[in-house]
Coordinates of C-alpha atoms in Angstrom, one line a residue:
M1351 CA 97.8 115.9 123.1
T1352 CA 98.0 114.8 127.2
D1353 CA 97.8 110.7 128.2
G1354 CA 94.7 112.0 130.3
A1355 CA 92.9 113.9 127.1
D1356 CA 93.5 110.3 125.4
T1357 CA 92.3 108.5 128.2
A1358 CA 89.0 110.4 128.3
R1359 CA 88.8 110.4 124.4
T1360 CA 88.9 106.6 124.7
Q1361 CA 86.4 106.5 127.6
R1362 CA 83.8 108.8 125.4
A1363 CA 84.4 106.6 122.3
L1364 CA 83.5 103.5 124.0
A1365 CA 80.8 104.9 125.7
A1366 CA 79.2 105.9 122.3
L1367 CA 79.8 102.4 121.1
A1368 CA 78.2 101.2 124.2
V1369 CA 75.0 103.0 123.4
D1370 CA 75.2 102.4 119.4
P1371 CA 76.9 99.4 118.6
G1372 CA 74.8 98.5 115.6
G1373 CA 75.3 102.0 113.8
L1374 CA 79.2 102.9 115.0
K1375 CA 80.2 99.4 113.9
G1376 CA 82.8 99.2 116.2
L1377 CA 86.7 100.6 116.6
T1378 CA 90.2 99.8 116.2
F1379 CA 92.7 99.8 119.0
R1380 CA 96.3 99.8 118.0
A1381 CA 98.5 98.1 120.7
R1382 CA 100.7 95.6 121.4
M1383 CA 100.3 93.6 124.3
G1384 CA 101.0 95.4 127.8
P1385 CA 99.5 97.6 130.5
A1386 CA 97.6 99.9 127.7
R1387 CA 96.3 96.9 126.2
Q1388 CA 95.1 94.7 129.6
A1389 CA 93.6 98.0 130.5
F1390 CA 91.5 98.7 127.4
E1391 CA 90.4 94.8 127.1
T1392 CA 89.1 95.0 130.9
A1393 CA 86.9 98.1 129.9
L1394 CA 85.9 96.0 127.0
R1395 CA 84.3 93.4 129.2
K1396 CA 81.8 95.9 130.6
L1397 CA 80.3 96.7 127.6
P1398 CA 76.5 95.2 127.3
G1399 CA 75.4 92.4 125.6
P1400 CA 76.7 89.0 124.5
Q1401 CA 80.4 89.4 123.4
H1402 CA 82.8 86.5 121.2
R1403 CA 86.6 86.4 120.8
I1404 CA 87.6 85.8 117.3
H1405 CA 91.1 85.0 115.2
P1406 CA 92.1 85.0 111.7
A1407 CA 91.6 81.4 111.4
I1408 CA 88.1 81.4 112.1
T1409 CA 86.1 79.3 109.6
D1410 CA 82.8 80.3 107.8
D1411 CA 81.1 77.6 109.6
Q1412 CA 82.3 79.2 113.1
L1413 CA 81.2 82.7 111.6
F1414 CA 77.8 81.5 109.8
G1415 CA 76.7 78.6 110.9
G1416 CA 76.4 75.4 108.7
L1417 CA 75.8 71.6 108.9
N1418 CA 77.7 70.2 112.0
I1419 CA 79.1 67.0 110.6
A1420 CA 80.5 66.0 113.8
A1421 CA 77.2 66.2 115.7
S1422 CA 75.5 65.1 112.7
L1423 CA 77.6 61.7 112.4
A1424 CA 76.9 61.1 116.4
E1425 CA 73.3 61.9 116.3
G1426 CA 72.3 60.0 113.2
R1427 CA 70.5 63.2 112.0
P1428 CA 71.2 66.5 110.8
V1429 CA 72.3 68.8 112.9
R1430 CA 72.8 72.8 112.2
A1431 CA 75.3 74.8 114.3
P1432 CA 74.4 78.4 114.7
G1433 CA 77.2 80.6 114.2
L1434 CA 78.5 83.9 115.4
A1435 CA 76.8 86.0 113.4
Y1436 CA 73.0 84.3 114.1
L1437 CA 72.3 87.4 117.0
P1438 CA 73.9 90.7 117.6
A1439 CA 77.3 90.7 119.9
T1440 CA 80.2 92.4 120.2
L1441 CA 83.0 90.7 118.1
T1442 CA 86.9 91.3 119.4
F1443 CA 88.8 90.5 117.0
T1444 CA 92.6 89.4 117.9
M1445 CA 95.6 89.8 115.9
A1446 CA 93.4 91.8 113.5
E1447 CA 96.7 92.5 111.2
R1448 CA 96.7 89.3 110.2
T1449 CA 93.1 89.3 108.8
P1450 CA 93.2 87.2 105.1
P1451 CA 91.1 89.2 102.4
G1452 CA 88.5 86.6 102.2
L1453 CA 87.7 86.9 106.1
A1454 CA 88.0 91.2 105.9
A1455 CA 85.0 90.8 102.9
R1456 CA 83.1 88.8 104.9
L1457 CA 83.1 90.4 107.9
A1458 CA 82.6 93.9 106.2
Q1459 CA 79.6 92.1 104.6
L1460 CA 78.5 91.1 108.1
L1461 CA 78.7 94.9 109.6
D1462 CA 76.8 96.1 106.2
A1463 CA 73.9 93.5 106.8
D1464 CA 73.3 96.3 110.1
H1465 CA 72.2 93.1 112.5
G1466 CA 73.2 95.0 115.1
H1467 CA 77.1 93.4 115.3
A1468 CA 80.0 95.7 116.6
L1469 CA 83.5 94.8 116.0
I1470 CA 86.6 95.2 117.9
L1471 CA 90.0 95.1 116.3
L1472 CA 93.0 94.6 118.3
D1473 CA 96.0 95.1 116.1
E1474 CA 99.4 95.0 117.1
A1475 CA 101.0 96.0 114.1
A1476 CA 104.3 97.4 114.3
S1477 CA 104.3 100.0 111.8
A1478 CA 101.9 102.2 109.6
D1479 CA 102.7 100.4 106.8
E1480 CA 101.0 97.2 108.3
G1481 CA 97.6 96.4 110.0
A1482 CA 94.2 95.4 109.4
P1483 CA 93.2 95.5 106.1
Q1484 CA 91.1 99.4 105.2
A1485 CA 88.0 97.4 103.9
L1486 CA 87.5 97.0 107.9
L1487 CA 89.3 100.1 109.2
D1488 CA 86.6 102.3 107.1
R1489 CA 83.8 100.5 108.2
L1490 CA 84.4 101.5 112.1
A1491 CA 83.8 104.6 113.9
F1492 CA 86.7 104.9 116.0
H1493 CA 90.5 104.5 115.6
I1494 CA 92.3 104.6 119.2
E1495 CA 96.3 104.5 119.5
P1496 CA 97.1 104.6 123.6
P1497 CA 100.0 106.3 125.1
E1498 CA 102.2 103.9 126.6
A1499 CA 101.7 104.2 130.6
A1500 CA 98.5 102.3 131.1
T1501 CA 95.8 104.5 132.4
P1502 CA 92.3 102.6 133.7
V1503 CA 89.6 103.0 131.4
R1504 CA 86.3 103.8 133.1
L1505 CA 82.9 103.7 131.3
P1506 CA 79.2 104.8 132.8
A1507 CA 77.2 103.0 134.9
A1508 CA 75.2 100.2 133.7
A1509 CA 72.1 102.1 134.4
E1510 CA 73.4 105.5 132.5
L1511 CA 74.1 103.6 129.4
D1512 CA 70.6 101.8 129.7
A1513 CA 69.2 105.1 129.7
A1514 CA 71.3 106.6 127.2
R1515 CA 70.2 103.9 124.7
E1516 CA 66.5 104.4 125.2
R1517 CA 67.0 108.3 125.0
L1518 CA 68.9 107.3 121.5
A1519 CA 66.3 107.1 119.2
A1520 CA 64.4 110.7 120.0
V1521 CA 67.8 112.7 119.7
Q1522 CA 67.1 115.2 117.0
V1523 CA 69.5 115.9 114.6
P1524 CA 69.6 119.5 113.1
N1525 CA 69.2 119.8 109.5
D1526 CA 72.7 121.7 108.9
A1527 CA 74.7 118.9 111.1
L1528 CA 75.3 116.6 108.0
P1529 CA 76.3 119.4 105.8
L1530 CA 78.7 120.7 108.1
L1531 CA 80.2 117.4 108.8
V1532 CA 80.7 116.7 104.8
T1533 CA 82.5 120.0 104.3
L1534 CA 84.8 119.1 107.5
A1535 CA 85.2 116.0 105.8
A1536 CA 86.4 117.9 102.5
R1537 CA 88.6 120.1 104.2
F1538 CA 90.7 117.4 105.3
V1539 CA 90.4 115.2 102.2
I1540 CA 88.2 112.0 103.6
H1541 CA 87.6 110.0 100.8
S1542 CA 85.2 107.6 102.4
L1543 CA 81.4 108.6 102.7
R1544 CA 81.2 106.6 105.3
A1545 CA 83.0 108.9 107.7
P1546 CA 80.4 111.8 107.9
S1547 CA 77.7 109.2 108.6
L1548 CA 79.8 107.6 111.2
A1549 CA 80.4 111.5 112.8
L1550 CA 76.5 112.0 112.9
R1551 CA 75.9 108.7 114.5
A1552 CA 78.9 109.4 117.0
A1553 CA 77.3 112.9 117.9
R1554 CA 73.8 111.4 118.3
A1555 CA 75.4 108.7 121.0
L1556 CA 77.4 111.5 122.4
A1557 CA 74.3 113.6 123.1
A1558 CA 72.1 110.7 124.5
L1559 CA 74.8 110.1 127.3
D1560 CA 74.9 113.7 127.7
A1561 CA 71.1 113.4 128.5
E1562 CA 70.5 116.1 125.7
M1563 CA 67.7 115.7 123.1
T1564 CA 69.4 117.7 120.5
I1565 CA 73.0 117.5 118.9
T1566 CA 75.0 120.7 119.9
R1567 CA 78.2 122.0 118.5
G1568 CA 80.0 120.3 121.1
H1569 CA 78.8 117.1 120.4
L1570 CA 79.7 117.3 116.7
Q1571 CA 83.2 118.9 117.5
E1572 CA 83.8 116.0 119.8
A1573 CA 82.4 113.6 117.4
T1574 CA 84.8 115.0 114.7
E1575 CA 87.6 114.6 117.0
L1576 CA 87.0 110.9 117.4
V1577 CA 86.4 109.9 114.0
Y1578 CA 87.9 112.0 111.6
P1579 CA 91.5 112.4 112.7
S1580 CA 92.6 108.5 111.7
R1581 CA 90.9 109.0 108.4
A1582 CA 92.5 112.5 107.4
T1583 CA 95.0 112.6 104.4
M1584 CA 95.9 115.8 104.4
M1585 CA 96.7 118.6 106.4
P1586 CA 93.9 121.6 106.0
S1587 CA 95.2 124.5 104.2
K1588 CA 93.5 127.8 104.9
A1589 CA 90.4 128.8 103.1
E1590 CA 91.5 131.3 100.5
G1591 CA 88.8 133.8 98.8
Q1592 CA 86.2 132.7 101.5
T1593 CA 83.6 135.7 102.3
P1594 CA 81.6 135.5 105.9
P1595 CA 78.1 134.4 105.2
D1596 CA 75.3 137.1 104.6
A1597 CA 73.8 138.3 108.0
P1598 CA 70.4 137.0 108.2
E1599 CA 67.6 139.6 107.7
P1600 CA 66.3 141.3 110.8
D1601 CA 63.1 139.4 110.8
Q1602 CA 64.8 136.1 110.6
A1603 CA 67.4 137.2 112.8
D1604 CA 64.1 138.1 115.4
N1605 CA 62.9 134.7 114.6
A1606 CA 65.5 132.9 115.3
A1607 CA 66.7 134.5 118.7
E1608 CA 62.6 133.8 119.9
S1609 CA 62.3 130.2 118.9
G1610 CA 66.2 129.9 120.6
E1611 CA 67.3 127.8 118.0
Q1612 CA 70.9 128.8 116.3
S1613 CA 71.9 127.3 112.8
L1614 CA 75.7 125.2 113.2
T1615 CA 76.7 126.5 109.9
D1616 CA 76.1 130.3 111.2
L1617 CA 79.1 129.8 113.3
P1618 CA 82.9 129.7 112.1
D1619 CA 84.4 126.2 111.8
D1620 CA 87.8 127.6 112.2
I1621 CA 87.5 125.7 115.3
L1622 CA 86.3 122.5 114.5
V1623 CA 89.0 122.4 112.0
S1624 CA 91.8 123.4 114.5
A1625 CA 90.6 120.8 116.8
I1626 CA 90.9 118.1 114.8
A1627 CA 94.0 119.1 112.9
A1628 CA 95.7 119.4 116.6
L1629 CA 95.0 115.2 116.8
L1630 CA 96.2 114.5 113.4
P1631 CA 99.9 112.7 113.7
S1632 CA 102.6 114.6 112.5
D1633 CA 103.8 112.4 110.0
I1634 CA 100.4 112.0 108.1
L1635 CA 101.7 112.0 104.9
D1636 CA 104.2 109.5 105.6
R1637 CA 101.4 107.3 106.9
L1638 CA 99.5 107.6 103.9
A1639 CA 102.6 106.7 101.3
A1640 CA 102.8 103.7 103.7
K1641 CA 99.5 102.5 103.1
F1642 CA 100.4 102.0 99.3
T1643 CA 103.5 100.3 99.9
R1644 CA 102.1 97.8 102.1
P1645 CA 104.9 94.9 101.7
A1646 CA 103.6 91.7 99.9
N1647 CA 103.6 88.5 101.8
A1648 CA 107.0 87.0 102.7
A1649 CA 108.5 85.3 99.8
G1650 CA 109.9 82.2 101.5
S1651 CA 112.8 80.2 100.1
G1652 CA 113.8 76.6 98.9
A1653 CA 111.8 75.2 96.2
G1654 CA 109.1 78.1 96.6
D1655 CA 106.7 78.8 99.4
R1656 CA 105.1 76.1 101.0
R1657 CA 101.1 76.0 100.8
R1658 CA 99.3 73.5 102.8
G1659 CA 95.7 73.2 102.2
N1660 CA 92.9 70.1 101.3
R1661 CA 93.0 70.5 97.6
R1662 CA 96.0 69.6 95.6
G1663 CA 99.9 68.4 96.3
R1664 CA 101.9 65.9 97.9
P1665 CA 99.6 64.3 100.5
L1666 CA 100.4 64.4 104.3
P1667 CA 99.2 62.3 107.1
S1668 CA 95.9 63.1 108.0
R1669 CA 95.0 64.6 111.3
P1670 CA 91.8 65.0 113.7
G1671 CA 89.7 68.2 113.3
R1672 CA 86.7 69.6 112.5
P1673 CA 85.3 69.3 109.2
S1674 CA 84.3 73.0 107.3
A1675 CA 84.3 74.5 104.2
E1676 CA 88.2 74.6 104.2
A1677 CA 89.2 71.2 105.8
R1678 CA 87.9 68.0 104.0
I1679 CA 87.1 64.8 105.7
D1680 CA 89.6 62.0 104.9
P1681 CA 87.0 59.1 104.8
I1682 CA 89.5 56.2 104.8
A1683 CA 91.1 57.5 107.7
T1684 CA 87.7 58.3 109.6
L1685 CA 86.7 54.7 109.2
R1686 CA 89.7 53.7 110.2
A1687 CA 90.0 55.5 113.3
A1688 CA 86.2 54.3 114.3
A1689 CA 86.5 50.6 113.4
P1690 CA 88.4 49.6 116.7
W1691 CA 85.6 51.2 118.9
Q1692 CA 82.2 49.7 117.3
I1693 CA 81.6 46.8 119.4
L1694 CA 82.0 48.9 122.3
R1695 CA 79.6 51.8 120.9
R1696 CA 76.7 49.1 119.7
T1697 CA 74.9 49.7 123.2
G1698 CA 71.7 51.4 124.1
R1699 CA 70.1 53.6 121.5
N1700 CA 73.3 52.8 119.0
A1701 CA 72.4 49.0 119.6
D1702 CA 70.5 48.7 115.8
R1703 CA 73.0 51.1 114.0
E1704 CA 75.4 49.8 111.9
L1705 CA 78.0 52.2 111.9
V1706 CA 78.9 54.4 114.9
I1707 CA 81.1 57.4 114.4
L1708 CA 81.8 60.1 117.0
P1709 CA 83.4 63.7 116.5
S1710 CA 87.0 62.3 117.7
D1711 CA 87.3 59.9 114.6
I1712 CA 87.3 62.5 112.2
R1713 CA 90.3 62.9 110.1
I1714 CA 91.0 66.1 107.7
K1715 CA 93.1 65.7 104.5
R1716 CA 96.4 67.6 104.4
F1717 CA 98.3 68.1 101.0
E1718 CA 101.4 70.4 100.7
D1719 CA 101.7 72.3 97.6
R1720 CA 105.1 74.4 96.7
S1721 CA 104.5 77.4 94.3
D1722 CA 107.0 77.7 91.4
R1723 CA 110.2 79.8 92.2
L1724 CA 111.6 82.3 90.0
L1725 CA 115.4 83.0 89.9
I1726 CA 115.8 86.4 88.8
F1727 CA 119.8 86.9 87.6
T1728 CA 120.6 91.0 87.9
V1729 CA 124.1 90.5 86.1
D1730 CA 126.0 93.9 86.1
A1731 CA 127.6 93.9 82.8
S1732 CA 129.2 97.3 83.2
G1733 CA 133.0 98.0 82.9
S1734 CA 136.3 96.2 81.4
A1735 CA 135.1 92.9 83.3
A1736 CA 131.6 92.7 82.1
V1737 CA 132.8 90.0 79.7
A1738 CA 133.7 87.4 82.5
R1739 CA 130.9 88.4 84.5
L1740 CA 128.6 87.8 82.0
A1741 CA 130.0 84.6 80.9
E1742 CA 130.1 83.8 84.2
A1743 CA 126.4 84.5 84.9
K1744 CA 125.5 82.5 81.5
G1745 CA 126.9 79.5 82.4
A1746 CA 125.3 79.9 86.1
V1747 CA 121.9 80.4 84.3
E1748 CA 122.3 77.0 81.9
L1749 CA 123.4 75.2 85.2
M1750 CA 120.2 76.2 87.2
L1751 CA 117.9 75.6 84.3
A1752 CA 119.2 72.3 84.0
Q1753 CA 117.7 71.5 87.3
A1754 CA 114.7 73.4 87.0
Y1755 CA 112.7 70.6 85.8
A1756 CA 113.1 69.0 89.3
R1757 CA 112.7 71.9 91.2
R1758 CA 110.0 73.8 89.4
D1759 CA 112.0 76.8 89.1
Q1760 CA 111.9 79.2 86.5
V1761 CA 114.8 81.5 85.7
A1762 CA 115.0 85.3 84.3
L1763 CA 118.4 87.1 83.5
L1764 CA 118.6 90.8 83.5
A1765 CA 121.5 92.5 82.6
F1766 CA 122.2 96.8 83.2
R1767 CA 124.6 98.8 81.9
G1768 CA 125.1 102.3 80.5
T1769 CA 122.1 104.1 81.8
G1770 CA 119.1 101.7 82.0
T1771 CA 118.4 97.3 82.0
E1772 CA 117.6 95.3 79.8
T1773 CA 115.9 92.0 80.0
L1774 CA 118.1 89.3 78.1
L1775 CA 115.8 86.4 79.3
P1776 CA 112.0 86.8 80.1
P1777 CA 111.0 83.7 82.9
T1778 CA 111.4 80.3 81.5
R1779 CA 112.6 77.4 82.1
S1780 CA 113.1 76.4 78.4
L1781 CA 116.9 75.5 77.9
V1782 CA 116.7 75.8 74.2
Q1783 CA 115.6 79.0 74.7
A1784 CA 117.8 80.3 77.2
K1785 CA 120.8 79.0 75.3
R1786 CA 119.6 80.9 72.2
R1787 CA 118.9 84.1 74.3
L1788 CA 122.0 84.1 75.9
A1789 CA 124.4 83.5 72.8
S1790 CA 125.2 87.2 72.0
L1791 CA 125.3 89.5 75.4
P1792 CA 126.2 93.2 75.3
G1793 CA 128.9 94.5 77.8
G1794 CA 130.5 97.6 79.1
G1795 CA 129.7 101.5 79.7
G1796 CA 128.8 102.8 83.3
T1797 CA 127.0 101.2 86.1
P1798 CA 123.1 101.9 86.6
L1799 CA 122.8 99.5 89.8
A1800 CA 119.2 101.3 90.7
S1801 CA 118.1 100.8 87.4
G1802 CA 119.0 97.0 87.7
L1803 CA 117.3 97.1 91.4
M1804 CA 114.1 98.7 90.2
A1805 CA 113.7 96.5 86.9
A1806 CA 114.1 93.5 89.5
G1807 CA 111.7 94.4 91.9
D1808 CA 109.0 95.2 88.6
L1809 CA 109.6 91.9 87.7
A1810 CA 109.4 90.4 91.2
Q1811 CA 106.1 92.0 91.3
L1812 CA 104.7 90.7 88.1
A1813 CA 106.1 87.0 89.0
R1814 CA 103.9 87.3 92.4
G1815 CA 101.1 88.1 90.8
R1816 CA 101.2 85.0 88.8
G1817 CA 101.5 82.9 91.8
L1818 CA 105.2 82.7 91.8
T1819 CA 108.0 83.2 94.2
P1820 CA 110.5 85.2 93.1
M1821 CA 114.0 85.6 94.5
L1822 CA 116.9 87.7 93.6
V1823 CA 120.7 86.8 92.6
L1824 CA 122.6 90.3 92.1
L1825 CA 125.9 89.8 90.8
T1826 CA 127.9 93.3 90.9
D1827 CA 130.4 95.1 92.3
G1828 CA 128.0 97.4 94.2
R1829 CA 129.9 100.3 92.7
A1830 CA 127.4 102.3 91.1
N1831 CA 128.1 105.5 89.3
I1832 CA 124.9 106.2 87.2
P1833 CA 122.2 107.4 88.9
L1834 CA 118.2 107.0 88.0
T1835 CA 118.6 110.5 86.1
G1836 CA 121.3 109.2 84.1
D1837 CA 123.6 112.0 84.5
P1838 CA 127.0 110.4 86.1
D1839 CA 127.1 111.0 89.7
R1840 CA 129.1 108.2 92.1
V1841 CA 127.2 109.9 95.4
T1842 CA 123.5 109.9 93.9
A1843 CA 124.0 106.7 92.4
N1844 CA 124.6 105.1 95.1
D1845 CA 121.8 107.0 97.5
D1846 CA 119.4 105.7 94.8
A1847 CA 120.8 102.2 94.5
T1848 CA 120.5 101.8 98.5
R1849 CA 117.0 103.4 98.5
I1850 CA 115.4 100.9 96.1
A1851 CA 117.3 98.2 97.7
A1852 CA 115.7 98.9 100.8
S1853 CA 112.1 99.2 99.1
L1854 CA 112.6 95.8 98.0
R1855 CA 113.8 94.7 101.1
A1856 CA 110.1 96.0 102.4
Q1857 CA 108.7 93.8 99.7
R1858 CA 110.7 90.9 101.2
L1859 CA 112.4 90.2 98.1
S1860 CA 114.8 87.5 99.4
G1861 CA 117.8 86.5 97.5
V1862 CA 121.6 86.6 97.3
L1863 CA 123.9 89.3 96.3
V1864 CA 127.2 87.8 94.7
D1865 CA 130.4 90.3 94.6
T1866 CA 132.1 89.8 91.6
S1867 CA 134.9 92.3 92.5
N1868 CA 138.5 91.3 92.4
R1869 CA 139.1 93.1 95.8
P1870 CA 135.7 93.0 97.8
T1871 CA 134.6 96.3 99.8
D1872 CA 132.3 97.5 101.9
T1873 CA 130.3 99.0 98.9
A1874 CA 128.8 95.7 98.1
R1875 CA 128.3 94.7 101.8
T1876 CA 126.3 97.7 102.1
I1877 CA 123.7 97.2 99.3
A1878 CA 123.4 93.9 100.5
A1879 CA 122.5 95.0 103.6
A1880 CA 120.3 97.7 102.6
L1881 CA 118.8 95.0 100.7
G1882 CA 118.1 92.4 103.3
A1883 CA 120.0 89.7 101.1
R1884 CA 123.0 87.1 101.8
Y1885 CA 126.1 88.3 100.9
L1886 CA 128.8 86.4 99.0
A1887 CA 132.1 87.4 97.8
L1888 CA 133.1 85.1 95.0
P1889 CA 135.8 87.5 93.2
R1890 CA 137.0 84.6 91.4
A1891 CA 134.1 82.1 90.8
D1892 CA 133.5 80.2 87.6
A1893 CA 129.9 79.3 86.9
H1894 CA 129.7 76.1 88.5
G1895 CA 131.0 78.2 91.9
I1896 CA 128.3 80.7 91.5
S1897 CA 125.6 78.1 90.9
T1898 CA 126.6 75.8 93.9
A1899 CA 126.9 79.4 95.8
V1900 CA 123.4 80.5 94.9
T1901 CA 121.6 77.1 95.4
T1902 CA 123.2 76.8 98.5
A1903 CA 122.4 80.4 100.2
L1904 CA 118.7 80.0 98.7
G1905 CA 118.2 76.8 100.5
A1906 CA 117.7 74.7 97.4

C-alpha cells in the first residue's frame, strides 16, 4: 500500500468521522511524535464542533463534573462545575497507551451512552504488545498507522461536511448490507459484534459524503477496508465446498432489472475479501499473540513499588492542588495557609464572613505506601556442586528472612534439578517455617534451567495478583542441559532457557543472576542479558556474601 493510498484512507476516515462522530465513536492514531503526527493533529483542528484534549491523569470531576469545592469555598455557596461529558464534543486523548483501566471503563461508558461524543486516541506505543486498552479500541471505528513520511491531510470544505450531515439520516441501507458485513467479519475471525455495525455506519457516512442516497457496493468495500483490518485475527482461507448462489427465476430477474435494483449478496465477495486482506499486516499472528502477553507494570526495586496516594501509608508534606475523589483536602494545612490573610480578605462582600478560604489555600493530603516485596530464590540444585550451592542459598535465605520484618519482604525458594523444579519454600516471612523446610535439601541430576525460570515466572505472576512486587534471585552456572521436553539436549536446553528468560524480561521481572560456577563463563552472562537481570560472579561466595551482594543489587 503506497503512502498516497494511506493518506487517502486517513482523509476518508476523518471525513466520515466529521459527518457521523456520535455513530462512529472515534479513531485511534498510532504514531510517535513527528511530522506525520503533526499533520494529523492539524487536520483534527478542522473537525466541526467543540474539541477538548484530555490525558491519562484526568479526574472524574473534570470528565463528568461535580461539586467545585474551591469555588464553593470562595463564593460561600455550593457551586457545581460541568464536566467534559456534559455536552457532545470530540475528546482528543494524548498518551492513550498509558490509560488506567478505571479511566478506560469510564470512557467506554461515556461512548456507550450515545450522547454524541467522539474519542481520538493518540497512541505512542512502540510495539504491538502495548497500546491503548482493548475496551476503547473495540468501540472506535477506525485505526490508523501512518507512514513515516509526512503528508498533508485535507478534509472536505465545511459546507460539504454540513451538507453530508444533513443527508446522513436519509441514506438508505440495502436489506442485505448488514448480512454481507457480518459474513465478511466471520471470514476474518473478527470477534467483536461492534465491527459490522461500525462498518455499516461508516458506509452510510461515506455515501452521504458522495451525495448518494443509497449505500453502494463501493461504499461497503471502502468501509470494510477502514474498519476491519485492525480487528482481523486471521487471514481468510479460500472457502471450500461453496456453490454459486442459485440463479434467480426469470420473472424475478426481470423485475429486478426493471426496478434498477441489484442485491449486494448476488455479487461475488472475493473482491471485498481480497481488498481487506491486502491491508492486513504481514505479522498479524504475532500481533495477536502479543495482545495476550502484554507486559505487566514495572516491578520496581528496593522494598517494593512506591505507591503515592491519599488513603494510607507514610504521610508526605501536603501540596497545593485541586480537590477531587482522588485528592482529599488536608484541613489543617489548608487553614494554616489561609490564616495569615484573613484580615486582608474581610473587606467588601466578605466583611461579614468569619473565614475566607480561596482556591489557592487548599492543600491536598499525600501519603506514600510501599507494596510488599517477594524475593524468589531460584537455585540450581544439579551436579556435584549442588550441596555447596544449596547450603549457600539456605544461609542467604535465612539472613534475608531475618531482615524481612523491617523491610516487609517475603521469601520463596525454588530448586531445579533432574527434569523439573520443586517449590521448597512457598512465600513466607516465618523464620521458623523456613528453617524447617530448609533442613533437608535434595541435590544432583541434570540442569533444567528453563523449567526453573518458568516456575519462577509463574510464582511472580501469582505474587503480582496478590499485590506483591516479585524479584528474582537466580543462583546458577548457566550450563543448561535439560530442555522443557525432558530429553537431554544442551543446545535445545540453552535455547529454551534464553527464550523463557526473554519472556520474563518482557514481564519486567527484575532481579539478579548469581554465577556460582568456579570459573565464570559467558553462558550465565547470556542468560542474565536475556533476563535483563544484574549479573554477579560469586564463585566462592558464602551465605553472607550472597546476601550482601543481592541486597545491594536490589537496592534494599
